Amino acid sequence: LFLSVSLSLCLSLWLSGQFPLTQNVTVTEGGTANMTCRVEYNDQTSLQWSNPAQQTLFFGDKKALRDNRIELVRATWAELTISISDISLSDEGQYTCSLFTMPVKTTKAFLTVLGVPERPEITGFTKPAMEGDEITLICTTSGSKPAAHIRWFRNDKEVTGTKEVNATGKSFTVKSTLQLQVDQSDDGVAYTCSVEHVSLSSNPYQVTEVLEVHYAPHVEISHSVIIPQEGQYFKLECVSKGNPLPEPVLWSKDGGELPDIERMIVEGRELTITALNKTDNGTYRCEASNYLGTSGAEYVLFVYGECLT
């Protein structure tokens, strides 16, 4: 009876414990993978790790393959753990742990290597664009596995591009294209390409292109007081938009030059009349130009008497 119980116990241990146990491993390209094989019960039988090409890496504590990246971490009757450093995409595949019983028992562990995407580049745009032009922005990243995800942002608002994925060996090249018809509201706008990938965690790679759009001038005149009166200090400002910035600003009165340059002082875009009088009544015009054109605006000045209430 004792012999029967002992044999049953040994058989149970053999069936349940004398079998190699492994786990699949995922590691980022350039990192280190630890491959562990364990047995719960072992009668001093050797463990062995083999690579996807069925080359023996370690047999017990004995190294079998000349590869300086592969090192022994732990070797006992119950465990064989090795490390593979500087992992590349070519290391991916099914690794085998063998327990040399009769017959030999084997277990597979799949090593998944994540290809880190390269930092993105934006191409296809030559500065400056002209208002009304159709432009193309292309964001490209290579080397990702699985394929990276690209998102576009116009300033802080997400916009949709057209995605293209191409396999390059074991990794992927991903492109995303934006096609835009630009106007002056696009001048100075930042378009950001964001590359997201499991290997980057929550820190995507980003690159930004700030658009430069040239457009013809537009001019308006602002004034300092609502009701101009005699003796008052009075200012007109020529507010001009355009890219390149319209320069210089030219002031005129009633179609000719300013008649009193001692009281009518021009500084940059401003025309200041130091003490208004009735002779200042008339139409004042400012003009501003860039290489795309000229724009002008007019202001009709009527000076009221000092006693106005």
XYZ file of C-alpha atoms in Angstrom:
309
model
C 0.000 0.000 0.000
C 2.835 2.401 0.893
C 4.598 1.639 -2.392
C 1.371 2.228 -4.324
C 0.783 5.619 -2.643
C 4.395 6.651 -3.248
C 4.180 5.727 -6.918
C 0.886 7.595 -7.275
C 2.379 10.712 -5.617
C 5.439 10.635 -7.841
C 3.280 10.174 -10.924
C 1.072 13.091 -9.859
C 4.088 15.338 -9.302
C 5.529 14.301 -12.640
C 2.300 14.992 -14.497
C 1.595 18.349 -12.798
C 5.005 19.822 -12.077
C 7.634 18.389 -14.393
C 6.723 20.541 -17.321
C 8.393 23.844 -18.358
C 6.372 27.031 -17.865
C 7.065 30.247 -19.793
C 5.413 33.614 -20.537
C 5.256 35.680 -23.701
C 7.441 38.793 -23.559
C 6.991 42.227 -25.178
C 9.936 44.619 -25.330
C 10.750 47.875 -27.102
C 13.435 47.889 -29.791
C 16.784 48.641 -28.178
C 15.619 47.346 -24.790
C 16.358 44.138 -22.876
C 14.177 41.024 -22.791
C 14.282 38.552 -19.885
C 13.179 35.064 -20.913
C 12.258 32.846 -17.956
C 11.505 29.128 -17.943
C 10.427 27.389 -14.703
C 9.478 23.911 -13.544
C 7.699 23.165 -10.282
C 9.233 19.697 -9.967
C 12.528 18.633 -11.469
C 14.627 15.516 -10.813
C 17.823 17.368 -11.798
C 17.005 17.432 -15.481
C 18.544 20.243 -17.557
C 16.610 23.176 -19.049
C 17.463 24.724 -22.417
C 16.500 27.930 -24.278
C 16.478 28.011 -28.102
C 15.818 30.918 -30.460
C 13.301 31.012 -33.367
C 15.961 29.517 -35.646
C 16.197 26.581 -33.197
C 19.741 27.551 -32.216
C 20.527 26.667 -28.612
C 21.200 29.768 -26.523
C 21.822 28.228 -23.102
C 21.843 24.615 -21.955
C 21.608 24.904 -18.205
C 24.304 27.385 -17.227
C 26.354 26.672 -20.368
C 26.237 29.289 -23.124
C 25.878 27.734 -26.560
C 25.615 30.672 -28.975
C 28.264 33.351 -29.427
C 26.223 36.503 -29.038
C 27.460 39.090 -26.558
C 23.917 40.391 -26.131
C 22.740 37.142 -24.538
C 23.607 36.591 -20.877
C 22.699 34.184 -18.114
C 20.556 35.647 -15.322
C 19.727 32.547 -13.259
C 20.271 28.815 -13.712
C 18.904 26.292 -11.195
C 17.121 22.956 -11.487
C 13.832 24.876 -11.192
C 14.563 27.902 -13.402
C 16.537 29.057 -16.403
C 16.408 32.812 -17.054
C 18.426 34.554 -19.770
C 18.538 38.167 -20.938
C 18.853 39.499 -24.483
C 19.990 43.121 -24.632
C 19.894 45.676 -27.446
C 16.849 43.956 -28.909
C 16.201 44.405 -32.637
C 13.192 43.562 -34.788
C 15.043 40.508 -36.108
C 14.976 38.992 -32.589
C 11.197 38.691 -32.694
C 9.732 35.221 -32.848
C 8.940 32.030 -30.990
C 11.512 30.895 -28.395
C 11.532 27.357 -27.031
C 12.252 26.115 -23.520
C 13.047 22.410 -23.374
C 13.160 20.102 -20.355
C 15.307 17.078 -21.152
C 13.155 14.329 -19.714
C 12.212 11.192 -21.603
C 10.525 12.279 -23.797
C 11.700 15.908 -23.985
C 9.043 18.427 -22.953
C 8.929 21.831 -24.632
C 7.052 25.102 -24.138
C 6.959 28.099 -26.448
C 7.259 31.794 -25.553
C 6.700 34.498 -28.152
C 8.997 37.527 -28.046
C 7.260 40.605 -29.501
C 9.493 43.543 -30.409
C 7.954 47.015 -30.674
C 9.591 49.134 -33.378
C 10.054 52.707 -32.147
C 8.947 55.258 -34.761
C 11.433 57.842 -35.958
C 10.725 61.466 -35.157
C 8.337 62.850 -37.783
C 9.107 65.341 -40.522
C 6.746 67.712 -42.315
C 7.452 68.218 -46.011
C 5.654 69.484 -49.109
C 5.367 73.152 -48.124
C 7.609 75.929 -49.389
C 7.354 79.282 -47.610
C 5.751 81.632 -48.284
C 2.375 80.699 -49.763
C 0.182 83.237 -51.524
C -3.388 83.851 -50.462
C -5.593 81.458 -52.436
C -2.836 78.872 -52.990
C -3.506 75.182 -52.471
C -0.740 73.707 -50.338
C 0.123 70.203 -49.148
C 1.567 69.207 -45.785
C 2.975 65.664 -45.534
C 3.980 64.182 -42.179
C 6.162 61.059 -42.367
C 7.500 58.668 -39.728
C 9.382 55.409 -40.336
C 10.449 52.383 -38.320
C 7.299 51.757 -36.288
C 5.911 48.315 -35.432
C 2.997 48.062 -35.228
C 2.234 50.994 -37.531
C 2.194 54.357 -35.731
C -0.872 56.609 -35.606
C -0.599 60.188 -36.891
C -2.848 63.047 -35.759
C -2.928 66.625 -37.080
C -3.729 69.799 -35.131
C -4.452 73.306 -36.433
C -3.255 75.288 -33.442
C -5.110 73.317 -30.723
C -7.950 71.936 -32.857
C -7.639 68.470 -34.398
C -8.048 68.196 -38.166
C -8.196 65.092 -40.353
C -5.499 64.025 -42.794
C -5.260 61.217 -45.353
C -3.256 58.251 -44.031
C -0.968 55.919 -45.979
C 0.847 52.907 -44.481
C 3.653 50.998 -46.232
C 5.576 47.987 -44.941
C 9.366 48.308 -44.964
C 10.795 44.948 -43.939
C 9.403 44.204 -40.473
C 8.509 47.840 -39.740
C 6.169 50.403 -41.245
C 6.419 53.848 -42.817
C 3.348 55.979 -42.116
C 2.393 59.164 -43.979
C -0.474 61.559 -43.390
C -1.349 64.307 -45.859
C -3.234 67.577 -45.405
C -4.379 69.613 -48.412
C -5.338 73.226 -47.719
C -6.450 76.316 -49.600
C -4.940 79.145 -47.588
C -6.061 82.699 -46.966
C -4.839 85.480 -44.713
C -6.420 83.827 -41.656
C -3.879 80.989 -42.078
C -0.888 83.313 -41.739
C 0.969 82.388 -38.546
C -1.173 79.296 -37.906
C 0.718 76.331 -36.424
C 0.061 72.892 -37.915
C 1.323 70.122 -35.617
C 1.887 66.496 -36.580
C 1.669 64.160 -33.569
C 2.945 60.569 -33.787
C 1.452 58.153 -31.263
C 2.721 54.621 -30.620
C 2.574 52.023 -27.874
C 6.373 52.248 -27.484
C 6.108 55.987 -26.702
C 3.583 55.537 -23.871
C 1.838 58.880 -23.386
C 4.651 60.995 -24.862
C 4.013 61.298 -28.607
C 6.595 62.703 -30.974
C 5.538 66.074 -32.383
C 6.708 68.450 -35.087
C 5.172 71.825 -35.981
C 5.078 73.888 -39.176
C 4.033 77.542 -38.880
C 2.446 78.776 -42.100
C 3.525 82.009 -43.731
C 0.894 83.385 -46.104
C 1.480 86.562 -48.116
C -1.521 88.730 -48.952
C -2.302 92.221 -50.232
C -2.773 95.145 -47.812
C -6.015 96.225 -46.200
C -6.169 99.666 -44.560
C -8.541 101.341 -42.087
C -8.312 104.688 -40.265
C -9.024 105.044 -36.544
C -9.378 108.427 -34.782
C -8.780 109.596 -31.235
C -11.947 111.631 -30.522
C -15.561 111.375 -31.694
C -16.293 115.129 -32.031
C -13.174 117.117 -33.008
C -13.172 120.706 -31.680
C -10.956 123.717 -32.276
C -7.830 123.759 -30.170
C -7.931 120.027 -29.487
C -5.103 117.555 -29.941
C -6.248 115.084 -32.645
C -4.785 111.816 -33.872
C -5.477 109.564 -36.854
C -3.947 106.103 -37.118
C -3.575 104.163 -40.337
C -4.297 100.573 -39.285
C -2.917 98.332 -42.015
C -2.808 94.592 -42.456
C -0.812 92.679 -45.007
C 2.069 90.307 -45.377
C 4.709 91.517 -45.907
C 3.682 94.355 -43.579
C 2.740 97.321 -45.794
C 5.452 99.971 -45.670
C 5.618 102.915 -45.759
C 2.319 104.615 -44.823
C 1.625 107.751 -46.875
C -0.717 110.522 -45.663
C -2.399 113.166 -47.841
C -5.150 115.808 -47.519
C -7.702 116.569 -50.207
C -5.590 114.761 -52.802
C -2.371 116.668 -52.072
C 0.382 116.908 -49.504
C -0.262 117.793 -45.876
C -0.473 121.625 -45.831
C 0.941 122.369 -42.350
C 3.824 120.074 -41.490
C 4.563 121.987 -38.277
C 1.160 121.099 -36.778
C 0.558 117.931 -38.775
C 3.143 115.473 -37.514
C 3.562 112.010 -39.063
C 5.210 109.341 -36.889
C 5.113 105.843 -38.325
C 1.454 105.073 -38.989
C 0.066 108.017 -37.012
C -0.896 111.521 -38.098
C -1.179 113.991 -35.212
C -2.649 117.505 -35.491
C -1.493 119.401 -32.435
C -4.158 122.169 -32.332
C -7.210 121.842 -34.537
C -8.706 124.772 -36.422
C -11.274 125.219 -39.188
C -8.608 125.127 -41.890
C -7.998 121.472 -41.024
C -11.415 120.470 -42.422
C -11.106 118.107 -45.356
C -10.548 114.532 -46.474
C -7.485 112.756 -45.128
C -6.222 109.646 -46.870
C -3.645 107.035 -45.903
C -2.146 104.484 -48.267
C 0.022 101.432 -47.581
C 1.666 99.065 -50.042
C 3.497 95.790 -50.345
C 4.601 93.904 -53.453
C 1.094 92.429 -53.825
C -0.747 95.738 -54.038
C -1.831 99.025 -52.476
C -4.750 99.806 -50.173
C -6.105 103.156 -49.022
C -8.706 104.560 -46.601
C -10.193 108.004 -46.093
C -11.452 110.045 -43.139
C -13.486 113.238 -43.486
C -12.584 115.707 -40.746
C -14.962 118.446 -39.681
C -13.754 120.657 -36.861
C -16.433 122.080 -34.553
C -16.164 125.364 -32.706
C -14.926 125.460 -29.119
C -18.294 126.501 -27.690
C -20.062 123.330 -28.841
C -21.968 121.645 -26.002
